Amino acid sequence: MRNRVFGIMIGLCFVCITLPEASGQLVLVEDGVSRAPIVLFENAPPKTARAARELAEYIEKTTGARPDVIEGAPDPIPDHALWVGYQPILDSLFPEIDFDFAHPEEILIAAGADHLVIAGRDRWNPDHMVSRAGRRTESGVQQEYGTTNAVYTFLQDRLGVRWLWPGELGEDIIRQETLSFEPFEYRYHPQIRARGGVMTFSRIGSGSGYGKAQDWTRFQRLRLGSLDTPGGHAFGNWWERFSDDHPEYFALQPDGTRSGYPNPGNAKICHSNPDVWDQWLADVEAQLEADPNKTVFNASPNDGWFSGHCICDDCRAWDHPDGELRRFVWEGLAQQYVALSDRDVTFANVVARMLREKYPEEDFYVSMLSYGHSRPVPIEARPDDNVLMLNVANFFGRPDFVDRGSSRSTLHREQLKGWGEITRQ
């Protein structure tokens, strides 16, 4: 008898949850018939408009009913609607909801008795929506894709859609004739804004990727992040540009020259030279002129991480005497010297402060590699909040991978953990 009562109670609960006639429920689809159109805000950027169409497509896959997609608030306002993206009419339809998105990429999904809204913080420049990465271009680029990512969150969390792997065979749909919701409000903003690097082909401007993989990374909310963190080395063309007129930009060598050792592409910079700082900032201006959407600017030393670093007194004053000893090489000389982590972080902080002073209203960042002889955690220097530390830690396939430049046989994962304890970014 106890088991029967339990079974009846479960059944009653199920009926209460799923019957569209239950008090206060918003019904989007009833018995395979759409009861609410999708209303997209006017002049939505291309990727947001695509997300609205995909929302209609997946509602149809789930229920068999495809809602109409309307751009801009219709007149008259429908009795029931699914609103995609913010538009002013939502303030009266959802008087208790705050549509001021305070966090990057913040999303909002909320249902009332008559309407449901899927929105987020969107940022884009209509005059600059093309990204160029080498020979590849991508159109419809935004700085933030809050609404788009909110749509994919709704499909996964509220419709139960799953994209288990790229392509049609990896798509899992839970069929249901009726789609209804009790009133709710859900907000979220991601802790990790730079998500494209999880799979490099998922980054904006990375071309077609592998088969359907770019669609898959978009549905997983990996592709449309709001912080592009370019890797690589910042000064690869400086020797060609400046060695004739400004040899003082380059690292002082033990023989008293500024030769560009070990080679032009890997020539090291005199980080403590204020003229280098000014030139770096002038290059930022040029980058912004070419790409006004850019927000992260590289300040990482050139490759050839063990060779040719500056030995001038001012640069060495930025090094900490208690740093881990590492093996350095110059022309005709090899010796141990302390890790350059404090030096590199100090340089990043200097240019980051100049960047903030020149562009006080912008959310701009400086990127700095924790790489080579700068892999150890600095002793005293701490990255400013607008400095992004990019840890080049090659342990993802081998957790026991040792930094081959370390005199202490430190593991890469230990270095990553240490950086995570001293920097916000």
JSON list of N, CA and C in Angstrom, two decimals, residues 203 229-236 265-266 297-303 367-371 388 390 392:
[
{"chain": "A", "resi": 203, "resn": "ARG", "atom": "N", "xyz": [38.12, 30.02, -32.10]},
{"chain": "A", "resi": 203, "resn": "ARG", "atom": "CA", "xyz": [38.29, 31.46, -31.95]},
{"chain": "A", "resi": 203, "resn": "ARG", "atom": "C", "xyz": [37.71, 32.19, -33.15]},
{"chain": "A", "resi": 229, "resn": "THR", "atom": "N", "xyz": [42.64, 36.72, -26.32]},
{"chain": "A", "resi": 229, "resn": "THR", "atom": "CA", "xyz": [43.96, 36.82, -25.70]},
{"chain": "A", "resi": 229, "resn": "THR", "atom": "C", "xyz": [45.01, 36.30, -26.67]},
{"chain": "A", "resi": 230, "resn": "PRO", "atom": "N", "xyz": [45.53, 37.17, -27.52]},
{"chain": "A", "resi": 230, "resn": "PRO", "atom": "CA", "xyz": [46.52, 36.70, -28.50]},
{"chain": "A", "resi": 230, "resn": "PRO", "atom": "C", "xyz": [47.80, 36.27, -27.82]},
{"chain": "A", "resi": 231, "resn": "GLY", "atom": "N", "xyz": [48.30, 35.13, -28.22]},
{"chain": "A", "resi": 231, "resn": "GLY", "atom": "CA", "xyz": [49.57, 34.67, -27.69]},
{"chain": "A", "resi": 231, "resn": "GLY", "atom": "C", "xyz": [50.72, 35.21, -28.53]},
{"chain": "A", "resi": 232, "resn": "GLY", "atom": "N", "xyz": [51.83, 34.52, -28.50]},
{"chain": "A", "resi": 232, "resn": "GLY", "atom": "CA", "xyz": [52.96, 34.94, -29.31]},
{"chain": "A", "resi": 232, "resn": "GLY", "atom": "C", "xyz": [53.79, 36.01, -28.64]},
{"chain": "A", "resi": 233, "resn": "HIS", "atom": "N", "xyz": [54.67, 36.60, -29.41]},
{"chain": "A", "resi": 233, "resn": "HIS", "atom": "CA", "xyz": [55.68, 37.52, -28.88]},
{"chain": "A", "resi": 233, "resn": "HIS", "atom": "C", "xyz": [55.50, 38.89, -29.54]},
{"chain": "A", "resi": 234, "resn": "ALA", "atom": "N", "xyz": [55.67, 39.93, -28.74]},
{"chain": "A", "resi": 234, "resn": "ALA", "atom": "CA", "xyz": [55.20, 41.25, -29.15]},
{"chain": "A", "resi": 234, "resn": "ALA", "atom": "C", "xyz": [56.16, 42.05, -30.01]},
{"chain": "A", "resi": 235, "resn": "PHE", "atom": "N", "xyz": [57.43, 41.69, -30.03]},
{"chain": "A", "resi": 235, "resn": "PHE", "atom": "CA", "xyz": [58.43, 42.59, -30.61]},
{"chain": "A", "resi": 235, "resn": "PHE", "atom": "C", "xyz": [59.18, 41.97, -31.78]},
{"chain": "A", "resi": 236, "resn": "GLY", "atom": "N", "xyz": [58.55, 41.04, -32.47]},
{"chain": "A", "resi": 236, "resn": "GLY", "atom": "CA", "xyz": [59.23, 40.31, -33.53]},
{"chain": "A", "resi": 236, "resn": "GLY", "atom": "C", "xyz": [59.71, 41.16, -34.69]},
{"chain": "A", "resi": 265, "resn": "GLY", "atom": "N", "xyz": [64.62, 38.33, -35.35]},
{"chain": "A", "resi": 265, "resn": "GLY", "atom": "CA", "xyz": [63.26, 38.00, -34.93]},
{"chain": "A", "resi": 265, "resn": "GLY", "atom": "C", "xyz": [63.12, 37.78, -33.45]},
{"chain": "A", "resi": 266, "resn": "ASN", "atom": "N", "xyz": [64.21, 37.42, -32.78]},
{"chain": "A", "resi": 266, "resn": "ASN", "atom": "CA", "xyz": [64.18, 37.15, -31.35]},
{"chain": "A", "resi": 266, "resn": "ASN", "atom": "C", "xyz": [64.97, 38.16, -30.53]},
{"chain": "A", "resi": 297, "resn": "PHE", "atom": "N", "xyz": [46.45, 43.98, -25.74]},
{"chain": "A", "resi": 297, "resn": "PHE", "atom": "CA", "xyz": [47.65, 44.40, -26.45]},
{"chain": "A", "resi": 297, "resn": "PHE", "atom": "C", "xyz": [48.86, 43.68, -25.85]},
{"chain": "A", "resi": 298, "resn": "ASN", "atom": "N", "xyz": [49.62, 43.05, -26.72]},
{"chain": "A", "resi": 298, "resn": "ASN", "atom": "CA", "xyz": [50.69, 42.14, -26.31]},
{"chain": "A", "resi": 298, "resn": "ASN", "atom": "C", "xyz": [51.94, 42.92, -25.89]},
{"chain": "A", "resi": 299, "resn": "ALA", "atom": "N", "xyz": [52.53, 42.51, -24.79]},
{"chain": "A", "resi": 299, "resn": "ALA", "atom": "CA", "xyz": [53.80, 43.09, -24.34]},
{"chain": "A", "resi": 299, "resn": "ALA", "atom": "C", "xyz": [54.82, 42.01, -24.01]},
{"chain": "A", "resi": 300, "resn": "SER", "atom": "N", "xyz": [54.62, 40.80, -24.53]},
{"chain": "A", "resi": 300, "resn": "SER", "atom": "CA", "xyz": [55.46, 39.66, -24.17]},
{"chain": "A", "resi": 300, "resn": "SER", "atom": "C", "xyz": [56.81, 39.71, -24.89]},
{"chain": "A", "resi": 301, "resn": "PRO", "atom": "N", "xyz": [57.90, 39.33, -24.20]},
{"chain": "A", "resi": 301, "resn": "PRO", "atom": "CA", "xyz": [59.22, 39.33, -24.83]},
{"chain": "A", "resi": 301, "resn": "PRO", "atom": "C", "xyz": [59.29, 38.38, -26.01]},
{"chain": "A", "resi": 302, "resn": "ASN", "atom": "N", "xyz": [60.26, 38.61, -26.87]},
{"chain": "A", "resi": 302, "resn": "ASN", "atom": "CA", "xyz": [60.46, 37.72, -28.01]},
{"chain": "A", "resi": 302, "resn": "ASN", "atom": "C", "xyz": [60.91, 36.34, -27.56]},
{"chain": "A", "resi": 303, "resn": "ASP", "atom": "N", "xyz": [60.77, 35.40, -28.50]},
{"chain": "A", "resi": 303, "resn": "ASP", "atom": "CA", "xyz": [61.15, 34.02, -28.22]},
{"chain": "A", "resi": 303, "resn": "ASP", "atom": "C", "xyz": [62.68, 33.90, -28.13]},
{"chain": "A", "resi": 367, "resn": "SER", "atom": "N", "xyz": [48.68, 41.88, -22.36]},
{"chain": "A", "resi": 367, "resn": "SER", "atom": "CA", "xyz": [48.96, 40.45, -22.18]},
{"chain": "A", "resi": 367, "resn": "SER", "atom": "C", "xyz": [50.47, 40.23, -22.03]},
{"chain": "A", "resi": 368, "resn": "MET", "atom": "N", "xyz": [50.82, 39.33, -21.12]},
{"chain": "A", "resi": 368, "resn": "MET", "atom": "CA", "xyz": [52.21, 39.01, -20.85]},
{"chain": "A", "resi": 368, "resn": "MET", "atom": "C", "xyz": [52.35, 37.50, -20.68]},
{"chain": "A", "resi": 369, "resn": "LEU", "atom": "N", "xyz": [53.29, 36.90, -21.41]},
{"chain": "A", "resi": 369, "resn": "LEU", "atom": "CA", "xyz": [53.52, 35.47, -21.31]},
{"chain": "A", "resi": 369, "resn": "LEU", "atom": "C", "xyz": [54.31, 35.12, -20.05]},
{"chain": "A", "resi": 370, "resn": "SER", "atom": "N", "xyz": [53.82, 34.13, -19.34]},
{"chain": "A", "resi": 370, "resn": "SER", "atom": "CA", "xyz": [54.63, 33.45, -18.34]},
{"chain": "A", "resi": 370, "resn": "SER", "atom": "C", "xyz": [55.29, 32.28, -19.06]},
{"chain": "A", "resi": 371, "resn": "TYR", "atom": "N", "xyz": [56.53, 32.50, -19.50]},
{"chain": "A", "resi": 371, "resn": "TYR", "atom": "CA", "xyz": [57.13, 31.61, -20.48]},
{"chain": "A", "resi": 371, "resn": "TYR", "atom": "C", "xyz": [58.65, 31.64, -20.31]},
{"chain": "A", "resi": 388, "resn": "LEU", "atom": "N", "xyz": [46.92, 40.65, -18.23]},
{"chain": "A", "resi": 388, "resn": "LEU", "atom": "CA", "xyz": [46.53, 39.26, -18.38]},
{"chain": "A", "resi": 388, "resn": "LEU", "atom": "C", "xyz": [47.79, 38.40, -18.47]},
{"chain": "A", "resi": 390, "resn": "LEU", "atom": "N", "xyz": [49.42, 35.02, -19.39]},
{"chain": "A", "resi": 390, "resn": "LEU", "atom": "CA", "xyz": [49.16, 33.84, -20.21]},
{"chain": "A", "resi": 390, "resn": "LEU", "atom": "C", "xyz": [50.21, 32.79, -19.88]},
{"chain": "A", "resi": 392, "resn": "VAL", "atom": "N", "xyz": [52.23, 29.67, -20.23]},
{"chain": "A", "resi": 392, "resn": "VAL", "atom": "CA", "xyz": [52.60, 28.69, -21.25]},
{"chain": "A", "resi": 392, "resn": "VAL", "atom": "C", "xyz": [53.06, 27.43, -20.52]}
]
